[in-house]
Short mmCIF file of C-alpha atoms in Angstrom, two decimals:
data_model
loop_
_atom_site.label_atom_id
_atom_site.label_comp_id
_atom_site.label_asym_id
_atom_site.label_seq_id
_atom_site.Cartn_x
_atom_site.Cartn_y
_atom_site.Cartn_z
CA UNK L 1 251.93 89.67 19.43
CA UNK L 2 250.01 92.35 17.93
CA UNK L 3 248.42 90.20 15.42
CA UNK L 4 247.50 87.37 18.04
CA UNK L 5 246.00 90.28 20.31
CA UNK L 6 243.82 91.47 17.44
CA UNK L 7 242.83 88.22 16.50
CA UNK L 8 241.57 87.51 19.88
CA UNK L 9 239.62 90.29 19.98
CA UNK L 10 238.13 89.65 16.96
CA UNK L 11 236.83 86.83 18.42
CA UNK L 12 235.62 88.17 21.01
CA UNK L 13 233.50 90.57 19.24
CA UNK L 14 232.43 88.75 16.33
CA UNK L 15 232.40 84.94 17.58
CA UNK L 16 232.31 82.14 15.18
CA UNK L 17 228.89 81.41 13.41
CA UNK L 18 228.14 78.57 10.80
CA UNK L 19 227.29 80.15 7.27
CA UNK L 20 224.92 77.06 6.93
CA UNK L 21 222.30 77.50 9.57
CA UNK L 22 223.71 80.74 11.47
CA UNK L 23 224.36 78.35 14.89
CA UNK L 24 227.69 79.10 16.98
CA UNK L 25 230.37 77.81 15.27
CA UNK L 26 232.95 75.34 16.57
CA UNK L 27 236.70 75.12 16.75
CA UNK L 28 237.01 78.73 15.25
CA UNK L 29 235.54 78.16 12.36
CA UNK L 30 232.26 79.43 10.76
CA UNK L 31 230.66 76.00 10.58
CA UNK L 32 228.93 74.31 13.31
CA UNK L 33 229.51 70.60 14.64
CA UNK L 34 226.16 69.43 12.89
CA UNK L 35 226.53 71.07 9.82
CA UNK L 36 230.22 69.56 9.59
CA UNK L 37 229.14 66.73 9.94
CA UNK L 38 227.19 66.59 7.22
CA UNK L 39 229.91 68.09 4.54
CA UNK L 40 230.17 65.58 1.47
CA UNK L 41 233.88 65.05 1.69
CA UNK L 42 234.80 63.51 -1.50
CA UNK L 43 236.00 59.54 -1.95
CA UNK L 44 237.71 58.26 -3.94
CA UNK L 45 238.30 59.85 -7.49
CA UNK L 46 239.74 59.60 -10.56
CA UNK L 47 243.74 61.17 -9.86
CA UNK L 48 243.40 63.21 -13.08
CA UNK L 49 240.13 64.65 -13.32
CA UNK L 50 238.26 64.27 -9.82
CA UNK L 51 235.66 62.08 -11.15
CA UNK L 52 234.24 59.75 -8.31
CA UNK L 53 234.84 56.61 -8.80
CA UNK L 54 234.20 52.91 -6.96
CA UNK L 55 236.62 52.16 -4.03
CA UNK L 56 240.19 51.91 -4.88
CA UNK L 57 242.83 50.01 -3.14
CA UNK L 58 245.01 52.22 -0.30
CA UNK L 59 247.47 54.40 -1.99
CA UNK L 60 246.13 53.37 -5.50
CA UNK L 61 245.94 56.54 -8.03
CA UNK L 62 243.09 55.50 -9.69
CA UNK L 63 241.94 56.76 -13.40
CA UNK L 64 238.78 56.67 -15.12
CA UNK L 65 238.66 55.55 -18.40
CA UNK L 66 238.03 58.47 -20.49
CA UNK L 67 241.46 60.10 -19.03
CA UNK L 68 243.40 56.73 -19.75
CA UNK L 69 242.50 57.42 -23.30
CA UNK L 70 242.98 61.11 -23.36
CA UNK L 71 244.82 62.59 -20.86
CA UNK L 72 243.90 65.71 -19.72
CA UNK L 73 246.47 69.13 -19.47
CA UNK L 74 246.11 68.76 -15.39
CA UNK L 75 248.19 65.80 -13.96
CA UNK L 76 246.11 65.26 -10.68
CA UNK L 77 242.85 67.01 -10.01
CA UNK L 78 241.51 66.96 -5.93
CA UNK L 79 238.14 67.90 -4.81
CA UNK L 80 237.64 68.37 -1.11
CA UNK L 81 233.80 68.06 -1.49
CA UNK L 82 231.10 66.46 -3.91
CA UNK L 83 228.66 69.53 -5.11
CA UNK L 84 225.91 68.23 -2.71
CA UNK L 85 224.38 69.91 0.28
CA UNK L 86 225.76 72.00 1.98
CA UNK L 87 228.00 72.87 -0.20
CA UNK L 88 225.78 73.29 -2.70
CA UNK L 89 224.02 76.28 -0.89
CA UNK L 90 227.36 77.79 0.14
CA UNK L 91 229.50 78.29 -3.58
CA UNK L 92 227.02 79.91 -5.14
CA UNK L 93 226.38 82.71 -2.30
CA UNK L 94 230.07 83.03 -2.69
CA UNK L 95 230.02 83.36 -6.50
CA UNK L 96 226.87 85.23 -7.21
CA UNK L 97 225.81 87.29 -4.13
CA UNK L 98 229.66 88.50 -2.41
CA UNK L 99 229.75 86.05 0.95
CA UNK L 100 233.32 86.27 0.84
CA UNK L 101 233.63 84.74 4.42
CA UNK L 102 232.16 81.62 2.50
CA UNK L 103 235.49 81.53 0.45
CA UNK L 104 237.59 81.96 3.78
CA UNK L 105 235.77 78.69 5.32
CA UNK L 106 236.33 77.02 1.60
CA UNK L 107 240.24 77.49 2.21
CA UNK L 108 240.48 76.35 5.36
CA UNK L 109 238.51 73.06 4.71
CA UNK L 110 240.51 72.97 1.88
CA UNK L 111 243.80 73.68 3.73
CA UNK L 112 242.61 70.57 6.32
CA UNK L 113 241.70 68.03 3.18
CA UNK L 114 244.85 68.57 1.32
CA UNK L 115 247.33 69.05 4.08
CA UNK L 116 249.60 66.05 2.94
CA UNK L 117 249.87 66.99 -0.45
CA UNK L 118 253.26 67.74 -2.10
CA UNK L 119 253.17 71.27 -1.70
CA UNK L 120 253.45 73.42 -5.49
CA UNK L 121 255.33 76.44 -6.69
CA UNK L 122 252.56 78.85 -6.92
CA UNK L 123 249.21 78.70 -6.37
CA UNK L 124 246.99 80.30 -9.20
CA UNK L 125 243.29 80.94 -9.00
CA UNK L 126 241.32 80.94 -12.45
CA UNK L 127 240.81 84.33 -13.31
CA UNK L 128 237.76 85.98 -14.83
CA UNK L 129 237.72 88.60 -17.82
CA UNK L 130 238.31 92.06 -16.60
CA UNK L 131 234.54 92.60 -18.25
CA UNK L 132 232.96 90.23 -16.02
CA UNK L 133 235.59 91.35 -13.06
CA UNK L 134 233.86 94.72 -12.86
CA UNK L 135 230.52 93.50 -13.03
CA UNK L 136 230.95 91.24 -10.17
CA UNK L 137 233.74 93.14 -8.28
CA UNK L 138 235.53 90.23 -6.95
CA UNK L 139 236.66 86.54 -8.33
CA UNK L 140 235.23 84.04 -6.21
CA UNK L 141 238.73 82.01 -7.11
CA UNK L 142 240.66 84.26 -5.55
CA UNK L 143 238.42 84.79 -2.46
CA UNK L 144 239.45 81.10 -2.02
CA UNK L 145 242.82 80.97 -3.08
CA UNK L 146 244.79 83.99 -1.37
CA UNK L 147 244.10 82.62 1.96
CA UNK L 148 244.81 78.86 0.96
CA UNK L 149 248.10 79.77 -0.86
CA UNK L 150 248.43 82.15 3.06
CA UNK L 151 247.53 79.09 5.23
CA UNK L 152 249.31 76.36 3.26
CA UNK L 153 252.83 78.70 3.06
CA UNK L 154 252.31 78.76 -0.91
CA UNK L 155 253.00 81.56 -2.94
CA UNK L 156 249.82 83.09 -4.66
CA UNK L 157 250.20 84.37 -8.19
CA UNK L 158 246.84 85.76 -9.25
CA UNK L 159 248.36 87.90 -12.36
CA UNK L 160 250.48 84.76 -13.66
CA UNK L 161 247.52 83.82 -16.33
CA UNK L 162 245.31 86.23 -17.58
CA UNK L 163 241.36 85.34 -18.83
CA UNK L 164 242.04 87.41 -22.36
CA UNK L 165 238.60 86.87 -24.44
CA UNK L 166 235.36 87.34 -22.57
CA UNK L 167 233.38 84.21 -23.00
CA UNK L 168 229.87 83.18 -22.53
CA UNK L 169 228.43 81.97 -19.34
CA UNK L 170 229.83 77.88 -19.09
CA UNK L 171 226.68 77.30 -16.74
CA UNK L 172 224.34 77.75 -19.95
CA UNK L 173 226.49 75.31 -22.48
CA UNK L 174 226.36 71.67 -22.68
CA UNK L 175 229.58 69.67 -22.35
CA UNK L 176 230.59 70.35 -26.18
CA UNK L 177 230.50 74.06 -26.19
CA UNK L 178 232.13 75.02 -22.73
CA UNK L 179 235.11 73.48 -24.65
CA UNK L 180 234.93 75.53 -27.71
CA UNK L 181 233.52 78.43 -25.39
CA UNK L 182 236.74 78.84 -23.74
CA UNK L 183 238.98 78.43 -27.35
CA UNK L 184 242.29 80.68 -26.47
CA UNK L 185 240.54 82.61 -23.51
CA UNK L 186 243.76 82.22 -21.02
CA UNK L 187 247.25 83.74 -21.72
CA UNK L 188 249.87 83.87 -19.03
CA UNK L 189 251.52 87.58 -19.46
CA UNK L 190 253.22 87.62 -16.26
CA UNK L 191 256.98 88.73 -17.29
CA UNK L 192 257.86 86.92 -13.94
CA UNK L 193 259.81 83.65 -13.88
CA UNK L 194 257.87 80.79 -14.50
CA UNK L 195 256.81 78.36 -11.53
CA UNK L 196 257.74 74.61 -12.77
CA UNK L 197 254.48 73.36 -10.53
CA UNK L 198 251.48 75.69 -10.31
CA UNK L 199 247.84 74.44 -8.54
CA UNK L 200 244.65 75.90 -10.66
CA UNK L 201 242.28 76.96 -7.98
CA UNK L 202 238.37 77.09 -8.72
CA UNK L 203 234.88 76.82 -7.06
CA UNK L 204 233.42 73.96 -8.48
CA UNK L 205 234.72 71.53 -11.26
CA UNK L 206 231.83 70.49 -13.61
CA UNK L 207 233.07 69.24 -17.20
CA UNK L 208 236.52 70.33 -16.59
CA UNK L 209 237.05 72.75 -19.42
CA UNK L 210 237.66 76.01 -17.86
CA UNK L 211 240.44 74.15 -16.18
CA UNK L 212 241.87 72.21 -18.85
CA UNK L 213 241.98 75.55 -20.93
CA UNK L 214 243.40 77.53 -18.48
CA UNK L 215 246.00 74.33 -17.69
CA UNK L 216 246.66 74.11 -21.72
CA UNK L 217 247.90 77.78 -21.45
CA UNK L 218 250.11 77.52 -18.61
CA UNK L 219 251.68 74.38 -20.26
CA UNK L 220 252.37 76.26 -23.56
CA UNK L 221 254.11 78.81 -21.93
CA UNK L 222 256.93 76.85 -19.96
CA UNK L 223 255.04 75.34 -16.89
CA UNK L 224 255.78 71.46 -15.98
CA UNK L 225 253.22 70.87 -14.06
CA UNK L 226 249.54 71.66 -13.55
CA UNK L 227 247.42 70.58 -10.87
CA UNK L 228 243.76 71.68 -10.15
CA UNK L 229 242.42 71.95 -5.77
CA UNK L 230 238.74 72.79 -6.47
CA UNK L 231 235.97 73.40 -2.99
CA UNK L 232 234.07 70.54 -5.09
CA UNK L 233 233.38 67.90 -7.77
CA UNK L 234 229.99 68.33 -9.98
CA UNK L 235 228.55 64.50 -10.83
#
């Protein structure tokens, strides 16, 4: 009751409004009925690593060729969004300049896209390097992930994997050196017991290799499963 009453008046005294254009928001969310309707929810995708692809069949997993003939560390990838406006102009105010409500709204668009999903062990955003940590004083990841794993009754574990060499920016590399970029930079050195399904949370997918290295360590270590929710696909 106390947390219902508090919420209310939070409400009350700071009402909804959309982090796109600053309008009211709708529905108790921080997005307004014009600017949601103009959210690139993703189509359909390649199952393994989010890549759009032409309209499949209902209930088909589709995969795109280049996973067909080498399968990716992450068995199915899902991307609630295309990185295309808005979204485009939300992430990186969430990454690069602290708009942590962004990362709320993220979850709980996320939480409504992948509501009938089978449901992991753990949910695990990617971590950054304790270097770049401090610098930044947050991991946009997380921002996203604690109150997914909170709304979608998931257990979070943020210290399961560990980001153990501090790497180079991926947004400066081509396609070639993100993978060789991010060469052993995840260990998992939680003592905990291993969850046989864990979810990879991130920001925004792009080539895939910040997942797929952070997905190869988790599999060395004991986990059965690795999945990847990302806020959105890059094209």
């Amino acid at each position: 009751m106390l947390r219902a009453g508090a919420g209310t008046l939070a409400t009350a005294l700071w009402p909804a409004r959309c982090l796109v254009c600053g309008d009211p928001g709708e529905d108790g969310r921080d997005l307004c009925g014009r600017c949601d309707r103009q959210l690139p929810w993703s189509g359909p995708a390649c199952v393994r690593c989010g890549l759009p692809l032409p309209a499949a069949l209902p209930g088909e997993a589709a995969t795109c060729t280049l996973c067909e003939h080498e399968p990716p560390p992450i068995r199915h990838t899902h991307a609630a969004f295309t990185y295309a406006a808005p979204v485009d102009r939300l992430l990186p105010r969430l990454k690069f300049h602290g708009d942590l409500a962004t990362g709320r709204l993220c979850a709980r668009l996320m939480a409504e896209r992948f509501a009938e999903l089978p449901l992991p062990d753990a949910l695990v955003p990617v971590p950054l390097h304790g270097k770049r940590l401090r610098e930044r004083g947050y991991n946009q990841a997380r921002e996203i992930a604690a109150p997914l794993a909170q709304q979608m009754g998931v257990p979070l574990r943020d210290r399961l994997l560990q980001r153990i060499r501090h790497t180079r920016p991926q947004s400066k590399l081509d396609a070639d050196a993100r993978q060789a970029n991010l060469c052993d930079a995840f260990a998992v050195r939680d003592t905990g017991p291993l969850p046989a399904h864990v979810v990879l949370v991130d920001d925004v997918m792009t080539t895939g290799a910040t997942l797929h290295a952070a997905a190869w360590a988790l599999r060395e270590a004991g986990v059965r499963r690795v999945d990847a929710w990302v806020v959105a696909r890059a094209l």
